[in-house]
Short mmCIF file of C-alpha atoms in Angstrom, two decimals:
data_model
loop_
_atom_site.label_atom_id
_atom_site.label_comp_id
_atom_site.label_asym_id
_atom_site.label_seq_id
_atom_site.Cartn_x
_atom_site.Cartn_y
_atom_site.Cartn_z
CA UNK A 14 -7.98 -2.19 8.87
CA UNK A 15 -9.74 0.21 11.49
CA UNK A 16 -12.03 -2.83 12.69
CA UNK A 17 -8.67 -4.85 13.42
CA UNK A 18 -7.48 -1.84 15.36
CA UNK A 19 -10.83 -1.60 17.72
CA UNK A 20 -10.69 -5.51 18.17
CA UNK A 21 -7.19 -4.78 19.50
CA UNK A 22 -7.90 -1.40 21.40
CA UNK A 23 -11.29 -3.47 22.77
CA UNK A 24 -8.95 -6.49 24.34
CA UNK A 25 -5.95 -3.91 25.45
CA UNK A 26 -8.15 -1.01 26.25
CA UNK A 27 -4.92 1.08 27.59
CA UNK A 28 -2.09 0.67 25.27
CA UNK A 29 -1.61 3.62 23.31
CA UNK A 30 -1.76 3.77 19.27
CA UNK A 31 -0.09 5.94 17.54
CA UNK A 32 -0.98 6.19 13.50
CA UNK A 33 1.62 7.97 11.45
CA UNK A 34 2.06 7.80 7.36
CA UNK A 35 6.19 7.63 6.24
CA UNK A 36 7.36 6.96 2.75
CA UNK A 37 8.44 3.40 3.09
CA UNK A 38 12.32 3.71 3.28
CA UNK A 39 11.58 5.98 6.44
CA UNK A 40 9.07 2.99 7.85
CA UNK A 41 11.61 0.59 7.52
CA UNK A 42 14.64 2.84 9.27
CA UNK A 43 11.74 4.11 12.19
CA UNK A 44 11.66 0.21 12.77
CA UNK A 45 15.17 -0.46 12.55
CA UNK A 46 15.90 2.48 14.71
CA UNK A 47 13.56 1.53 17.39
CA UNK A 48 11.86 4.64 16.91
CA UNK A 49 8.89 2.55 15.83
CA UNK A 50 7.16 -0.67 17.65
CA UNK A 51 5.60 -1.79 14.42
CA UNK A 52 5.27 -0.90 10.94
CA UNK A 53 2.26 -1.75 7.89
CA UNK A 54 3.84 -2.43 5.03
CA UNK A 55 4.24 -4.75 1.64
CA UNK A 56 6.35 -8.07 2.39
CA UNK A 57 8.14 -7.16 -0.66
CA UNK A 58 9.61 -4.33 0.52
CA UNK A 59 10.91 -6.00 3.77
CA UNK A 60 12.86 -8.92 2.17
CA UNK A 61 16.06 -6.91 2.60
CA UNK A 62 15.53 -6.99 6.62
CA UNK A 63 17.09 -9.92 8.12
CA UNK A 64 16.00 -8.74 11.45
CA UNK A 65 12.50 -8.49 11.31
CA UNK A 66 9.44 -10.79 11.50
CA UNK A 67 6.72 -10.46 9.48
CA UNK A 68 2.68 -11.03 10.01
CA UNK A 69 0.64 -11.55 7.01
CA UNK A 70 -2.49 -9.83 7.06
CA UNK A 71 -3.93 -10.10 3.65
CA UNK A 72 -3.27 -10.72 -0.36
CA UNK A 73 -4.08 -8.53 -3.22
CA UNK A 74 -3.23 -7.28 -6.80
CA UNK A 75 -2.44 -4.43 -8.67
CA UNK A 76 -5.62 -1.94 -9.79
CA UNK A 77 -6.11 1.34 -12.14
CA UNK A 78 -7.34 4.03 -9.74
CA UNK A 79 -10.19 5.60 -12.33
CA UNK A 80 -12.05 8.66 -12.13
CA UNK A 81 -15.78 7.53 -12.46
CA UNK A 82 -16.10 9.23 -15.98
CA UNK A 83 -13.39 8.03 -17.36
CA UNK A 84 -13.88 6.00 -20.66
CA UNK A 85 -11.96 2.97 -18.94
CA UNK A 86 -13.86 3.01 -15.20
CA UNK A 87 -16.51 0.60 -16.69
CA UNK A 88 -14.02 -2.21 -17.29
CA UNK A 89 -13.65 -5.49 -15.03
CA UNK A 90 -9.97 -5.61 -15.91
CA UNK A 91 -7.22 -3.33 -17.90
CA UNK A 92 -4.53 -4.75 -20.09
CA UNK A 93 -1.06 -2.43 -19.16
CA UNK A 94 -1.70 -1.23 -22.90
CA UNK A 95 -5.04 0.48 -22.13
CA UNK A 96 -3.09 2.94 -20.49
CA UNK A 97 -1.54 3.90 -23.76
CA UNK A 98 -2.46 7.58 -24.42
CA UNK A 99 -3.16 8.36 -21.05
CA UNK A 100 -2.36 11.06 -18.33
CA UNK A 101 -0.58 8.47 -15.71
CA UNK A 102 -0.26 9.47 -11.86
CA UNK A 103 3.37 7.05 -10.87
CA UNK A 104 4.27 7.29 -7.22
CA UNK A 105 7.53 8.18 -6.85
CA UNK A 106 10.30 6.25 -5.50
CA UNK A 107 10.49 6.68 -1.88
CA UNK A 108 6.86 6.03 -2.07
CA UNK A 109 6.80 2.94 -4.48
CA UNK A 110 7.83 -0.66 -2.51
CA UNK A 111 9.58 -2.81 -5.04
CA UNK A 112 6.46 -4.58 -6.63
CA UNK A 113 4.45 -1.49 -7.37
CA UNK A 114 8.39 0.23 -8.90
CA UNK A 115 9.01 -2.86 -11.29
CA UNK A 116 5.08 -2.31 -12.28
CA UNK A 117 5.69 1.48 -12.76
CA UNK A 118 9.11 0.71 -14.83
CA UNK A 119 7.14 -1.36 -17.22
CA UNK A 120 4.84 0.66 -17.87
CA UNK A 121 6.96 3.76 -18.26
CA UNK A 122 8.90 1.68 -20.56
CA UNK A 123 6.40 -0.33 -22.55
CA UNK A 124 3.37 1.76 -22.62
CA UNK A 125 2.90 4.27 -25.43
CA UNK A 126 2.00 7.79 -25.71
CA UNK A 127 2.12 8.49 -22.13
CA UNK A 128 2.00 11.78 -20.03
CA UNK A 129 3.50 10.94 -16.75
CA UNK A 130 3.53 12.96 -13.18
CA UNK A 131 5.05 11.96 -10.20
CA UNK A 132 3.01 11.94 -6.76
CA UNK A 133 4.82 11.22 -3.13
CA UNK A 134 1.56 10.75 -1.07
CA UNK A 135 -0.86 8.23 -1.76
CA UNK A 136 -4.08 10.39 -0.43
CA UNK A 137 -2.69 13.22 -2.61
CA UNK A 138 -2.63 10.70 -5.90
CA UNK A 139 -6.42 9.87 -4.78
CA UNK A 140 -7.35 13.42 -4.77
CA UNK A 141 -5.60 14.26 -8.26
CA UNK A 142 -7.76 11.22 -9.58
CA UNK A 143 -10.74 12.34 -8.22
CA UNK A 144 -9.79 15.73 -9.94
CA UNK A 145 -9.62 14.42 -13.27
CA UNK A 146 -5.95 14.86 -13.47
CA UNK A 147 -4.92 11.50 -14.07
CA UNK A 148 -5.19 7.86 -13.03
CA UNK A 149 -2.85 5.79 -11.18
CA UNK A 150 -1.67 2.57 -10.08
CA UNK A 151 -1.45 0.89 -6.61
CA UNK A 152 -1.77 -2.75 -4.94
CA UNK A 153 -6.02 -2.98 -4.19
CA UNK A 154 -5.43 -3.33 -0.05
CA UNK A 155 -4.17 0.37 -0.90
CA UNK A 156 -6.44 1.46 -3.36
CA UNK A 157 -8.96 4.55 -1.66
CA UNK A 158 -12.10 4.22 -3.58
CA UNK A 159 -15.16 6.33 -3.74
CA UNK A 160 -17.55 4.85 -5.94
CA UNK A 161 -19.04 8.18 -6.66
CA UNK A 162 -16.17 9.39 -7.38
CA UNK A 163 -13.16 7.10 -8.51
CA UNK A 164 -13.45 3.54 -9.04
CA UNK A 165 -10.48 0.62 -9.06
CA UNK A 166 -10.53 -1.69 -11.83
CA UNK A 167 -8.22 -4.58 -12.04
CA UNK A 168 -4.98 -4.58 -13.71
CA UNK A 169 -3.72 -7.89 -15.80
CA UNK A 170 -0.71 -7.86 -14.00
CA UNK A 171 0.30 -10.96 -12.08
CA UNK A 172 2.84 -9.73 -9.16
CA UNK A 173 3.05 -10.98 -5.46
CA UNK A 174 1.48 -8.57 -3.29
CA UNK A 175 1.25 -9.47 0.58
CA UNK A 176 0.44 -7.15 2.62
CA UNK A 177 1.53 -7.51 6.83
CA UNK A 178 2.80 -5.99 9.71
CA UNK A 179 6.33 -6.00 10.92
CA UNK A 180 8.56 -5.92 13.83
CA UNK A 181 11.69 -6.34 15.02
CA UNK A 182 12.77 -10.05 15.89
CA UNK A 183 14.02 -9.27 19.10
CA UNK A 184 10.89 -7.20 20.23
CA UNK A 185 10.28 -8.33 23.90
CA UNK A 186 7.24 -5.80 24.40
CA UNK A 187 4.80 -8.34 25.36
CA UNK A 188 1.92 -5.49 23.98
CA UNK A 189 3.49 -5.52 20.51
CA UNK A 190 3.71 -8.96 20.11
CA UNK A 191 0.00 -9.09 21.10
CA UNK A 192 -1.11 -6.48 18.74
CA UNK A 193 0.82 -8.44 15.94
CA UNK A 194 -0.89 -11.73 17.19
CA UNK A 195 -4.24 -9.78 17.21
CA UNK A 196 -4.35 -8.21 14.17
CA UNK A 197 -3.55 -10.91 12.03
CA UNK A 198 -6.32 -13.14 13.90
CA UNK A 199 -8.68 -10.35 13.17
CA UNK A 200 -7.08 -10.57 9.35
CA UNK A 201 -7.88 -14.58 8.58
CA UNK A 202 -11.08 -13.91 10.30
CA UNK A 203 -12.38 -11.41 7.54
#
C-alpha cells in the first residue's frame, strides 16, 4: 500500500494525505458524513451503502496470525479445528467487517476448548501475538507479519475477501477521483 501512495503523491505532488485508523462503522459514517474524501476498507462491509462506489484494489483470504514458536507456525494451512485448545485473540465488533465476524462466530461456536479475548485495534492484536499471548485471525492484505517474530499461515476457510477503496458516488473532487483511479492502477500493476 505505501508504494501506491508515493505513485500517487509522485503524479499529484501537492494534494495533501491524511492517514487516520477508525473502527470500521466510524470509516463508513466519516464517509457518509463528508468528513472523509475516501476510505480503505473490505467490500463486504460496504454492501449496505447504496451511495458509494467502490475500487478494487486486491483479493485475499483469511490467515492465523502465529507467534514464530508456536507449535502451529510451521504449517502451510490450519483447519478451524487446530485452533481447538488454544488462547484465541477475536477482534471485536466495531473492529470486525462482516466476513472476518461470521469467521469469528464460527469459530467461537464450533471450536473446542477455547480461551477467548477480545482486541479493538489491529496493531494492538499484532503486538499481543508477538507477546505470546495468543493468536488471531484476520483477512492476509491485513495480516502484519514479522517473520522473526509472528508468522501468517493460511486458514481453510473459503470466504470472499476484496479489499478497495471507497467514495462517495457523487464525489466531484476531481483529486479524489484521481487518487481512486491511481491507486487501483498501481493495484493491477503489482
Amino acid at each position: 500500500m505505501p508504494e501506491m501512495i508515493k505513485a500517487f503523491h509522485r503524479e499529484y505532488p501537492n494534494c495533501k494525505i491524511f492517514l487516520e485508523e477508525f473502527d470500521h462503522n466510524r470509516l463508513k459514517h466519516h464517509l457518509i458524513d463528508h468528513d472523509s474524501d475516501v476510505i480503505f476498507t473490505t467490500h463486504d462491509d460496504i454492501t449496505d451503502l447504496a451511495e458509494v462506489k467502490y475500487y478494487h484494489l486486491f483479493s485475499g483470504h483469511f490467515v492465523a496470525i502465529i507467534p514464530v514458536d508456536h507449535h502451529l507456525s510451521d504449517r502451510e494451512e490450519l483447519e478451524l479445528d487446530d485452533l481447538a485448545g488454544e488462547k484465541i485473540l477475536l477482534m471485536d465488533n466495531n473492529w470486525c467487517p462482516p466476513e472476518q465476524l461470521k469467521l469469528q462466530e464460527t469459530i467461537r461456536k464450533k471450536v473446542d476448548d477455547l480461551d477467548i479475548r477480545y482486541v479493538n485495534d489491529v496493531e494492538i492484536v499484532s503486538l499481543m501475538v508477538k507477546a505470546g499471548l495468543g493468536i488471531t485471525v484476520m483477512p492476509s492484505f491485513v495480516a502484519i507479519e514479522k517473520a522473526d517474530e509472528i508468522k501468517a499461515v493460511k486458514l481453510n476457510y473459503p470466504a470472499p475477501l476484496d479489499y478497495g477503496l471507497v467514495c462517495r458516488k457523487d464525489e466531484a473532487d476531481p483529486l479524489v477521483l484521481a487518487f481512486c483511479q491511481v491507486m487501483q492502477e498501481q493495484a493491477e500493476g503489482m
